Coordinates of C-alpha atoms (C1' of nucleotides) in Angstrom, one line a residue:
Chain A
X197 CA -31.9 0.9 20.7
X198 CA -34.0 -2.0 19.0
X199 CA -34.3 0.0 16.3
X200 CA -30.7 0.1 15.0
X201 CA -30.0 -3.6 13.8
X202 CA -28.1 -5.1 11.6
X203 CA -29.2 -6.5 8.3
X204 CA -26.7 -7.5 5.6
X205 CA -29.0 -7.6 3.1
X206 CA -29.7 -4.0 3.3
X207 CA -26.8 -2.7 1.6
X208 CA -24.4 -5.2 0.0
X209 CA -21.0 -3.4 1.7
X210 CA -22.3 -2.0 5.1
X211 CA -22.2 -3.0 8.6
X212 CA -25.2 -0.1 9.0
X213 CA -28.7 0.1 7.6
X214 CA -28.8 3.2 6.0
X215 CA -32.5 3.7 5.3
X216 CA -34.8 4.8 7.6
X217 CA -34.0 3.0 11.3
X218 CA -34.4 6.3 12.6
X219 CA -36.1 9.5 11.2
X220 CA -32.7 11.3 9.4
X221 CA -31.3 13.8 12.0
X222 CA -30.7 17.4 11.6
X223 CA -27.5 18.5 11.0
X224 CA -27.5 20.9 14.3
X225 CA -28.4 17.7 16.2
X226 CA -25.1 16.8 16.4
X227 CA -24.6 18.6 19.2
X228 CA -27.3 16.5 21.2
X229 CA -25.3 13.7 23.3
X230 CA -27.9 11.2 23.2
X231 CA -28.5 11.1 19.3
X232 CA -26.5 7.9 18.2
X233 CA -27.3 8.1 14.3
X234 CA -27.2 10.9 12.5
X235 CA -26.3 12.1 9.1
X236 CA -23.7 14.8 8.5
X237 CA -23.0 16.5 4.8
X238 CA -19.7 18.1 3.8
X239 CA -19.4 20.7 1.0
X240 CA -16.5 19.3 -2.0
X241 CA -13.3 20.0 -1.0
X242 CA -13.9 20.8 3.0
X243 CA -12.3 17.9 5.7
X244 CA -14.0 15.6 7.6
X245 CA -11.2 14.7 9.6
X246 CA -7.6 15.0 10.2
X247 CA -5.0 12.8 11.0
X248 CA -4.6 12.8 14.8
X249 CA -8.0 14.5 15.3
X250 CA -10.2 12.3 18.2
X251 CA -12.7 10.4 16.0
X252 CA -16.0 10.4 18.2
X253 CA -17.8 8.8 15.8
X254 CA -17.8 6.4 12.8
X255 CA -20.0 6.5 9.3
X256 CA -20.0 5.0 6.5
X257 CA -20.7 7.2 3.1
X258 CA -24.0 7.5 2.1
X259 CA -23.5 9.9 -1.0
X260 CA -20.5 11.1 -2.6
X261 CA -16.3 10.2 -2.4
X262 CA -14.3 10.9 -0.4
X263 CA -10.3 10.7 0.2
X264 CA -7.5 8.9 2.6
X265 CA -4.6 10.5 2.4
X266 CA -1.5 11.2 4.0
X267 CA 1.4 14.4 3.5
X268 CA 4.4 14.4 4.4
X269 CA 6.2 18.1 6.0
X270 CA 7.5 19.0 2.8
X271 CA 4.0 18.8 1.2
X272 CA 3.9 15.2 -0.9
X273 CA 0.8 13.7 -0.6
X274 CA -0.1 10.0 -1.3
X275 CA -3.9 9.0 -1.1
X276 CA -4.6 5.7 0.7
X277 CA -7.7 4.8 -0.2
X278 CA -10.9 6.4 -2.2
X279 CA -14.0 5.8 0.3
X280 CA -17.3 5.7 -1.7
X281 CA -20.7 5.4 -1.1
X282 CA -21.2 2.4 1.5
X283 CA -17.7 2.6 2.6
X284 CA -16.8 2.9 5.8
X285 CA -14.9 5.2 7.9
X286 CA -14.3 4.8 11.7
X287 CA -12.1 2.6 13.6
X288 CA -13.8 1.0 16.8
X289 CA -11.5 0.8 19.7
X290 CA -9.6 3.6 18.5
X291 CA -9.6 7.4 19.6
X292 CA -7.7 9.0 16.5
X293 CA -7.8 9.4 13.3
X294 CA -4.7 8.0 11.4
X295 CA -5.1 9.5 8.0
X296 CA -6.7 12.4 6.9
X297 CA -10.1 12.4 5.5
X298 CA -11.6 15.0 2.7
X299 CA -14.7 15.4 0.8
X300 CA -13.8 15.4 -3.1
X301 CA -17.7 16.0 -4.1
X302 CA -20.3 17.1 -1.6
X303 CA -20.3 14.5 0.9
X304 CA -23.2 12.7 2.7
X305 CA -22.0 10.2 6.0
X306 CA -24.2 8.6 8.3
X307 CA -22.3 8.8 11.6
X308 CA -22.3 6.6 14.6
X309 CA -21.4 7.8 17.8
X310 CA -18.3 5.3 18.7
X311 CA -19.1 4.4 22.3
X312 CA -22.7 3.4 21.5
X313 CA -21.6 1.5 18.1
X314 CA -18.8 -0.3 20.2
X315 CA -22.0 -1.4 22.9
X316 CA -23.7 -2.4 19.6
X317 CA -21.0 -4.6 18.3
X318 CA -20.4 -6.2 21.4
X319 CA -24.3 -7.1 21.3
X320 CA -24.2 -8.3 18.1
X321 CA -21.1 -10.0 17.0
X322 CA -22.8 -10.4 13.4
X323 CA -21.5 -6.4 13.1
X324 CA -18.8 -6.9 14.1
X325 CA -17.8 -9.9 11.4
X326 CA -19.3 -8.1 8.9
X327 CA -16.9 -5.2 9.8
X328 CA -13.9 -8.0 10.0
X329 CA -14.6 -9.0 6.3
X330 CA -14.8 -5.4 5.4
X331 CA -11.5 -4.7 6.7
X332 CA -10.2 -8.1 5.2
X333 CA -11.1 -6.4 2.0
X334 CA -9.6 -3.1 2.3
X335 CA -6.7 -4.7 3.4
X336 CA -6.1 -7.0 0.5
X337 CA -7.2 -3.6 -1.6
X338 CA -4.3 -1.7 -0.2
X339 CA -1.8 -4.3 -1.0
X340 CA -2.7 -4.4 -4.0
X341 CA -2.1 -1.2 -4.8
X342 CA 1.2 -1.5 -3.0
X343 CA 1.7 -3.4 -6.5
X344 CA 0.3 -0.5 -8.8
X345 CA 2.5 2.1 -6.2
X346 CA 5.5 0.0 -6.4
X347 CA 5.8 -1.6 -9.8
X348 CA 3.6 0.0 -12.0
X349 CA 4.7 2.2 -15.1
X350 CA 3.0 5.3 -15.4
X351 CA 0.4 4.1 -18.1
X352 CA -0.3 0.6 -16.5
X353 CA -0.7 2.9 -13.0
X354 CA -3.3 5.0 -14.9
X355 CA -5.1 2.1 -16.3
X356 CA -4.9 0.2 -13.5
X357 CA -7.0 3.4 -11.8
X358 CA -9.4 4.1 -14.4
X359 CA -10.1 0.1 -14.0
X360 CA -10.8 0.3 -10.8
X361 CA -13.1 3.1 -11.0
X362 CA -14.8 1.3 -13.9
X363 CA -15.5 -1.0 -11.9
X364 CA -16.8 0.5 -8.7
X365 CA -18.7 3.0 -10.8
X366 CA -20.6 0.0 -12.3
X367 CA -21.0 -2.1 -9.0
X368 CA -22.2 1.4 -7.7
X369 CA -25.2 0.7 -10.4
X370 CA -25.7 -2.9 -9.6
X371 CA -24.7 -3.9 -13.1
X372 CA -21.6 -5.3 -14.3
X373 CA -19.1 -3.4 -16.4
X374 CA -19.3 -3.8 -20.2
X375 CA -17.6 -2.7 -23.2
X376 CA -19.1 0.7 -24.1
X377 CA -19.5 2.1 -20.3
X378 CA -18.8 5.4 -19.0
X379 CA -18.6 7.1 -15.9
X380 CA -17.2 10.5 -14.7
X381 CA -14.1 10.6 -13.3
X382 CA -14.5 11.7 -9.8
X383 CA -11.0 13.3 -9.4
X384 CA -8.8 15.8 -10.9
X385 CA -5.5 15.3 -12.1
X386 CA -3.8 15.9 -9.5
X387 CA -5.8 13.9 -7.2
X388 CA -5.0 11.2 -9.6
X389 CA -1.7 11.8 -9.0
X390 CA -1.8 11.5 -5.6
X391 CA -3.1 7.9 -5.6
X392 CA -1.3 6.7 -7.7
X393 CA 2.6 8.5 -6.9
X394 CA 2.9 10.4 -9.7
X395 CA 3.2 14.0 -10.9
X396 CA -0.3 15.8 -12.3
X397 CA 1.5 16.4 -15.5
X398 CA 2.4 12.8 -15.7
X399 CA -0.6 11.8 -15.5
X400 CA -2.3 14.4 -17.4
X401 CA 0.3 12.7 -20.5
X402 CA -1.2 9.6 -19.8
X403 CA -4.5 10.1 -20.1
X404 CA -3.9 11.3 -23.6
X405 CA -1.9 8.9 -24.5
X406 CA -4.0 5.9 -23.3
X407 CA -7.2 8.4 -25.4
X408 CA -4.9 8.2 -28.8
X409 CA -4.5 4.7 -28.5
X410 CA -8.1 4.3 -28.9
X411 CA -8.0 2.4 -24.6
X412 CA -10.4 5.5 -23.6
X413 CA -12.2 8.1 -24.8
X414 CA -12.5 11.5 -23.2
X415 CA -16.0 13.1 -23.5
X416 CA -14.8 16.6 -22.0
X417 CA -12.1 16.4 -19.3
X418 CA -13.7 13.9 -17.1
X419 CA -16.2 12.0 -18.3
X420 CA -14.1 8.1 -19.5
X421 CA -15.9 6.1 -22.0
X422 CA -14.2 2.5 -22.4
X423 CA -14.6 0.7 -25.7
X424 CA -13.0 -2.4 -24.7
X425 CA -12.8 -3.4 -21.2
X426 CA -10.4 -6.4 -21.8
X427 CA -8.2 -3.5 -23.5
X428 CA -8.1 -1.5 -21.1
X429 CA -7.9 -4.9 -18.1
X430 CA -4.5 -5.7 -20.6
X431 CA -3.1 -2.0 -20.1
X432 CA -3.1 -2.7 -16.4
X433 CA -0.8 -5.3 -17.0
X434 CA -2.5 -7.7 -14.5
X435 CA -3.1 -11.1 -15.3
X436 CA -6.9 -11.5 -17.2
X437 CA -8.3 -13.2 -14.1
X438 CA -7.1 -10.9 -11.3
X439 CA -8.6 -10.9 -8.2
X440 CA -11.5 -8.2 -8.5
X441 CA -9.6 -5.0 -7.0
X442 CA -12.9 -3.5 -5.1
Chain B
X176 CA -12.8 -27.4 22.8
X177 CA -12.1 -25.9 25.9
X178 CA -8.4 -26.1 25.8
X179 CA -8.4 -24.0 23.2
X180 CA -8.9 -20.9 25.0
X181 CA -8.7 -16.4 24.1
X182 CA -6.2 -15.2 26.9
X183 CA -5.1 -12.0 25.6
X184 CA -2.4 -11.6 27.9
X185 CA -0.9 -14.8 26.1
X186 CA 0.9 -13.3 23.7
X187 CA 1.0 -9.6 22.7
X188 CA -0.6 -9.7 19.5
X189 CA -1.6 -13.1 18.5
X190 CA -5.3 -14.0 18.9
X191 CA -4.6 -17.6 19.7
X192 CA -2.4 -19.3 22.7
X193 CA 0.7 -19.9 21.6
X194 CA 2.0 -21.5 24.6
X195 CA 0.2 -25.5 25.4
X196 CA -2.9 -25.4 24.4
X197 CA -2.7 -29.0 23.6
X198 CA 0.7 -31.0 23.1
X199 CA 2.7 -30.0 20.0
X200 CA 1.1 -32.1 17.1
X201 CA 4.0 -33.8 14.6
X202 CA 3.9 -32.8 11.4
X203 CA 2.3 -35.7 10.0
X204 CA -0.5 -35.1 12.2
X205 CA -1.9 -32.3 9.4
X206 CA -3.2 -35.3 7.8
X207 CA -5.3 -36.2 10.6
X208 CA -8.8 -34.0 9.7
X209 CA -9.7 -34.2 13.4
X210 CA -6.5 -32.3 14.3
X211 CA -7.9 -29.2 15.4
X212 CA -4.6 -27.3 16.5
X213 CA -1.1 -28.4 14.9
X214 CA 2.3 -27.0 13.9
X215 CA 3.9 -26.8 10.7
X216 CA 7.7 -25.7 9.7
X217 CA 9.0 -24.8 6.8
X218 CA 12.4 -24.5 5.8
X219 CA 14.1 -20.9 4.4
X220 CA 12.9 -20.2 0.8
X221 CA 10.1 -22.6 0.6
X222 CA 6.6 -21.8 -0.1
X223 CA 3.8 -21.7 2.5
X224 CA 0.9 -20.6 0.1
X225 CA 0.5 -19.0 -3.0
X226 CA -1.7 -16.8 -4.0
X227 CA -5.2 -18.7 -5.3
X228 CA -4.3 -22.0 -3.0
X229 CA -7.3 -23.1 -0.9
X230 CA -6.4 -21.8 2.4
X231 CA -7.5 -24.6 5.0
X232 CA -5.5 -23.3 8.1
X233 CA -5.2 -19.6 9.3
X234 CA -2.0 -19.6 11.7
X235 CA 0.3 -17.5 13.7
X236 CA 3.6 -17.4 13.5
X237 CA 6.1 -19.0 16.0
X238 CA 8.7 -18.4 14.9
X239 CA 11.0 -17.3 11.7
X240 CA 10.0 -14.5 9.4
X241 CA 8.0 -14.9 6.2
X242 CA 6.9 -12.6 3.4
X243 CA 3.9 -11.9 1.5
X244 CA 4.3 -11.1 -1.4
X245 CA 2.5 -10.5 -5.4
X246 CA 4.3 -11.2 -8.7
X247 CA 3.0 -9.7 -12.2
X248 CA 3.4 -12.6 -15.0
X249 CA 6.6 -10.5 -16.7
X250 CA 8.1 -11.5 -13.3
X251 CA 8.0 -8.1 -11.1
X252 CA 7.1 -8.8 -7.7
X253 CA 6.2 -6.5 -5.1
X254 CA 6.1 -7.3 -1.3
X255 CA 3.3 -6.2 0.7
X256 CA 3.7 -7.6 4.1
X257 CA 6.5 -8.6 6.3
X258 CA 5.6 -11.3 8.9
X259 CA 7.0 -12.0 12.2
X260 CA 6.7 -13.7 15.2
X261 CA 3.1 -13.7 16.3
X262 CA 1.4 -12.2 13.0
X263 CA -1.5 -13.9 11.8
X264 CA -1.7 -15.3 8.7
X265 CA -5.2 -16.3 7.4
X266 CA -8.6 -14.9 6.1
X267 CA -11.2 -16.7 8.7
X268 CA -14.1 -16.2 5.8
X269 CA -12.3 -17.1 2.9
X270 CA -11.2 -19.9 0.6
X271 CA -8.6 -18.6 -1.5
X272 CA -5.2 -17.5 -0.4
X273 CA -4.9 -13.7 -1.9
X274 CA -0.9 -13.5 -1.5
X275 CA 2.2 -15.7 -2.0
X276 CA 3.4 -16.6 1.4
X277 CA 6.9 -17.5 1.3
X278 CA 9.5 -18.6 4.4
X279 CA 12.3 -16.4 4.4
X280 CA 14.4 -18.2 7.3
X281 CA 13.2 -21.5 8.8
X282 CA 9.8 -20.8 9.6
X283 CA 7.0 -22.3 12.5
X284 CA 3.6 -22.0 12.0
X285 CA 0.4 -22.3 14.7
X286 CA -2.3 -23.7 12.4
X287 CA -6.0 -23.9 13.2
X288 CA -7.8 -25.7 10.9
X289 CA -10.2 -22.9 9.3
X290 CA -13.4 -24.4 10.1
X291 CA -13.1 -25.3 13.5
X292 CA -11.5 -21.8 14.2
X293 CA -14.1 -20.3 12.4
X294 CA -16.6 -21.7 15.4
X295 CA -14.9 -21.0 17.6
X296 CA -14.7 -17.1 16.7
X297 CA -18.2 -17.3 16.5
X298 CA -18.7 -18.9 20.1
X299 CA -16.1 -16.5 21.5
X300 CA -16.5 -13.1 20.6
X301 CA -13.5 -11.7 22.1
X302 CA -11.6 -13.5 19.3
X303 CA -13.0 -11.8 16.9
X304 CA -12.9 -8.4 18.7
X305 CA -8.8 -9.1 18.8
X306 CA -8.2 -9.8 14.9
X307 CA -10.5 -7.0 14.2
X308 CA -7.7 -4.8 15.7
X309 CA -5.4 -7.0 14.4
X310 CA -6.6 -6.6 11.0
X311 CA -7.4 -2.0 11.6
X312 CA -3.2 -2.5 12.5
X313 CA -2.5 -4.5 9.4
X314 CA -4.2 -2.0 7.4
X315 CA -3.4 1.0 8.9
X316 CA 0.3 -0.4 8.4
X317 CA -0.4 -1.1 4.9
X318 CA -1.9 2.7 4.0
X319 CA 1.4 4.1 6.1
X320 CA 3.6 1.8 3.5
X321 CA 1.7 3.2 0.4
X322 CA 3.2 6.9 1.3
X323 CA 6.6 4.7 1.3
X324 CA 6.5 3.4 -2.2
X325 CA 4.8 5.9 -3.6
X326 CA 6.2 9.4 -2.8
X327 CA 9.7 8.7 -0.9
X328 CA 13.0 8.7 -2.1
X329 CA 15.4 6.1 -2.3
X330 CA 17.3 6.8 0.3
X331 CA 14.2 7.4 2.6
X332 CA 12.6 4.1 1.5
X333 CA 15.5 2.1 2.5
X334 CA 15.7 4.6 5.8
X335 CA 12.3 3.5 6.3
X336 CA 12.7 -0.2 5.9
X337 CA 15.9 -0.2 8.6
X338 CA 13.3 1.7 10.7
X339 CA 11.0 -0.3 11.0
X340 CA 12.6 -3.4 11.3
X341 CA 14.5 -1.7 13.9
X342 CA 11.7 -1.1 15.7
X343 CA 10.3 -4.4 15.2
X344 CA 13.7 -6.4 16.2
X345 CA 13.3 -4.0 19.6
X346 CA 9.7 -5.0 20.5
X347 CA 10.4 -8.7 19.6
X348 CA 13.0 -8.7 22.4
X349 CA 10.5 -6.7 24.7
X350 CA 13.0 -3.7 24.9
X351 CA 12.0 -0.4 23.2
X352 CA 14.6 0.9 20.8
X353 CA 17.5 3.0 21.9
X354 CA 21.2 4.6 19.9
X355 CA 23.7 2.1 19.6
X356 CA 21.0 -1.0 18.8
X357 CA 21.9 -4.0 16.1
X358 CA 19.8 -6.0 14.5
X359 CA 20.2 -8.7 11.8
X360 CA 18.8 -8.1 8.7
X361 CA 16.5 -10.9 7.6
X362 CA 16.2 -10.0 3.8
X363 CA 18.6 -10.0 0.9
X364 CA 19.2 -7.0 -0.7
X365 CA 17.1 -8.2 -3.6
X366 CA 13.8 -8.7 -0.9
X367 CA 14.6 -5.4 0.6
X368 CA 14.2 -4.0 -2.9
X369 CA 11.4 -5.8 -3.3
X370 CA 9.4 -4.5 -0.4
X371 CA 10.9 -1.0 -1.4
X372 CA 9.7 -1.1 -5.3
X373 CA 13.4 -0.7 -6.0
X374 CA 16.1 -2.7 -7.6
X375 CA 18.7 -4.8 -5.7
X376 CA 21.4 -2.6 -7.2
X377 CA 19.7 0.6 -5.9
X378 CA 19.5 -0.7 -2.7
X379 CA 22.9 -2.1 -2.1
X380 CA 24.0 1.6 -3.1
X381 CA 21.6 3.2 -1.1
X382 CA 22.4 0.8 1.8
X383 CA 26.7 2.0 1.5
X384 CA 25.1 5.7 1.1
X385 CA 23.7 5.7 4.6
X386 CA 26.3 3.6 5.9
X387 CA 29.0 6.6 4.3
X388 CA 27.0 9.2 5.9
X389 CA 27.3 7.8 9.2
X390 CA 23.1 7.0 9.6
X391 CA 24.0 3.2 10.2
X392 CA 26.6 1.0 10.4
X393 CA 27.8 -2.7 9.4
X394 CA 28.6 -5.1 10.5
X395 CA 29.2 -8.0 7.8
X396 CA 26.9 -7.6 5.4
X397 CA 23.4 -8.4 7.2
X398 CA 23.9 -7.0 11.1
X399 CA 23.2 -2.9 11.0
X400 CA 24.2 -1.1 13.4
X401 CA 22.2 2.6 14.3
X402 CA 23.9 4.7 16.3
X403 CA 21.6 7.7 16.1
X404 CA 18.3 6.7 16.1
X405 CA 16.9 10.4 15.9
X406 CA 19.4 10.3 12.7
X407 CA 17.9 7.7 11.1
X408 CA 13.9 8.5 11.6
X409 CA 15.3 12.1 10.0
X410 CA 16.7 10.1 6.5
X411 CA 12.9 8.6 6.7
X412 CA 11.5 11.8 5.7
X413 CA 8.6 11.6 8.4
X414 CA 7.6 13.4 11.0
X415 CA 9.5 12.4 14.4
X416 CA 5.8 12.0 16.0
X417 CA 5.2 9.9 13.9
X418 CA 2.5 7.2 14.0
X419 CA 4.8 4.0 15.0
X420 CA 4.6 1.7 12.2
X421 CA 4.6 -1.6 13.2
Chain C
dG213 C1' 43.1 -26.9 0.2
dC214 C1' 39.7 -25.4 -3.7
dT215 C1' 35.3 -24.9 -6.2
dT216 C1' 30.9 -23.7 -6.5
dA217 C1' 26.4 -21.2 -6.0
dA218 C1' 24.3 -17.4 -3.7
dC219 C1' 24.8 -12.7 -2.8
dT220 C1' 26.9 -8.3 -2.8
dT221 C1' 29.1 -4.3 -4.5
dT222 C1' 30.4 -1.0 -8.1
dG223 C1' 30.7 1.0 -12.4
dA224 C1' 28.8 3.2 -16.9
dT225 C1' 25.0 4.0 -20.0
dC226 C1' 19.9 5.1 -20.0
dA227 C1' 15.0 6.2 -19.5
dG228 C1' 11.3 7.6 -17.5
dG229 C1' 8.5 10.4 -14.7
dA230 C1' 9.5 14.7 -12.5
dT231 C1' 10.4 19.7 -12.9
dC232 C1' 9.9 24.6 -14.3
dA233 C1' 7.6 27.0 -17.7
dA234 C1' 3.5 29.1 -20.3
dA235 C1' -0.3 28.5 -23.1
dA236 C1' -5.3 26.5 -23.5
dC237 C1' -9.5 25.6 -21.2
dA238 C1' -13.8 26.1 -18.5
dA239 C1' -16.9 28.0 -15.4
dG240 C1' -18.2 31.4 -12.2
dA241 C1' -19.0 36.1 -10.7
dT242 C1' -19.1 41.1 -12.0
Chain D
dA240 C1' -18.0 40.4 -22.4
dT241 C1' -14.5 40.6 -19.0
dC242 C1' -12.1 39.2 -15.3
dT243 C1' -10.5 35.6 -12.5
dT244 C1' -9.3 31.3 -10.4
dG245 C1' -8.9 26.5 -10.8
dT246 C1' -8.0 22.5 -14.1
dT247 C1' -5.9 20.3 -17.9
dT248 C1' -2.4 20.5 -21.4
dT249 C1' 1.9 20.6 -23.9
dG250 C1' 7.0 21.6 -24.4
dA251 C1' 11.4 22.0 -23.3
dT252 C1' 14.8 19.9 -19.8
dC253 C1' 16.7 17.7 -15.9
dC254 C1' 17.5 13.9 -12.6
dT255 C1' 16.6 9.9 -9.9
dG256 C1' 17.0 5.1 -10.3
dA257 C1' 16.6 1.0 -13.9
dT258 C1' 19.5 -1.1 -16.8
dC259 C1' 23.2 -4.2 -18.5
dA260 C1' 27.7 -5.4 -16.9
dA261 C1' 31.3 -7.1 -14.2
dA262 C1' 34.2 -8.3 -10.7
dG263 C1' 34.1 -9.3 -5.3
dT264 C1' 32.8 -11.1 -1.0
dT265 C1' 31.0 -15.4 1.8
dA266 C1' 29.9 -20.0 2.9
dA267 C1' 28.5 -24.6 1.9
dG268 C1' 30.5 -28.6 0.3
dC269 C1' 33.8 -31.9 -1.2

DNA sequence: GCTTAACTTTGATCAGGATCAAAACAAGAT
DNA sequence: ATCTTGTTTTGATCCTGATCAAAGTTAAGC
């Protein structure tokens, strides 16, 4: 077990070391009950877990993107989180998943079986502390998103989403966001709508509107160029010194 | 220091023992830097802390109700949380408050100075574990609220808020919610609007509409009677077996 | 009692975004 | 090439909730 250790310098946001803690297991090792850590891959569009399902593992995103969402009986859905590399998925101490997790691109998770992970947490308090910090950050992000959902206009919502995606894309590549940067939209118009509490038509129209205003440029349908970061932030309606939404 | 201990049976949701851990300090003891634990009271309407302010304490609500909210420059505000007795306020490991906290009724907080509390957490991992559980619960609640804000109609939003308040009032009195129960609305129509992402006029109209439909009864403007709990839950749009929103 | 101020209800009108519908576009598969 | 399927854009219309305005209610203070 001492090959599973916590090292906060290993990976900025993740309580688990990703690299070579133990050899990468093959997917079928999932079946081996004694496998403590293993990797799982999902194809774009595949569900990782449904709300209410028993969760026998905790994990963190190694590569790819997943969404966390809820759906009402009549089909209305709301995304409640976007899971990017280094994000943590799981609920130590809980049995059932509270939300649906779906891979939106090809996805690789680094999984720990829950019980051994909880044991490890108990022996290594730093993991719990790190997890608490990450959870508090997520809570703040969720609450900031509540302002977006509850009070912002469609245009501000789109700008807010693009600003977050820009920031996260930049931090993923370990460089600060800057004027002229560009990134690939990981979401369809429909997923963007589900994240923002809008319809896909409104998303399309507002993206076009921001483009026409020169706030963004589009290369194809999915690549977004941000000529002037401050202009984008102004469109979000936030104060410029706003807390960095992670 | 050994008079500050963690006892999970003391209070259902709070990582800190409320009762008689040390003698109640007078408010002015706040000034004494060596006071580790003390009580603070706020009058209805008073701010507890503003977003961005340094937070030199963590605390939990002993009595009364506070709101957690954000405001945009142009005055649009969104409540992001309702703090009831036993709820925790604070961010171990953080210096600045992420949101505004305002007392909506007379409020008593049980405060710990942050540094000693963090030391205590380090020595007593169970506190950190408990705090992680509470934070995960809050995160789930926040995410469930995102569905309310993003996808529900005004009528469903009002029903959802009333359902939550009913549940929390019941659990405060340690009994299960039941048909015919009643509770006092702790919020003005305006605060309800800020919580739900609506205007106060819409709140007023929808409350009246629910009353006219017989889903609720009103005694005065603030006391709500729920003749049929299931009928209210149906109005929320959630599935009946929905996760208990705390 | 009256006054005042905060809160709440109700009414009339407006507008932002939803809905319904159809066409345009892109990428694979045959 | 052509077909298929999924995604995106654009257009026309509708409706929910916002906005503007005014009156009603409540409770506290004098």
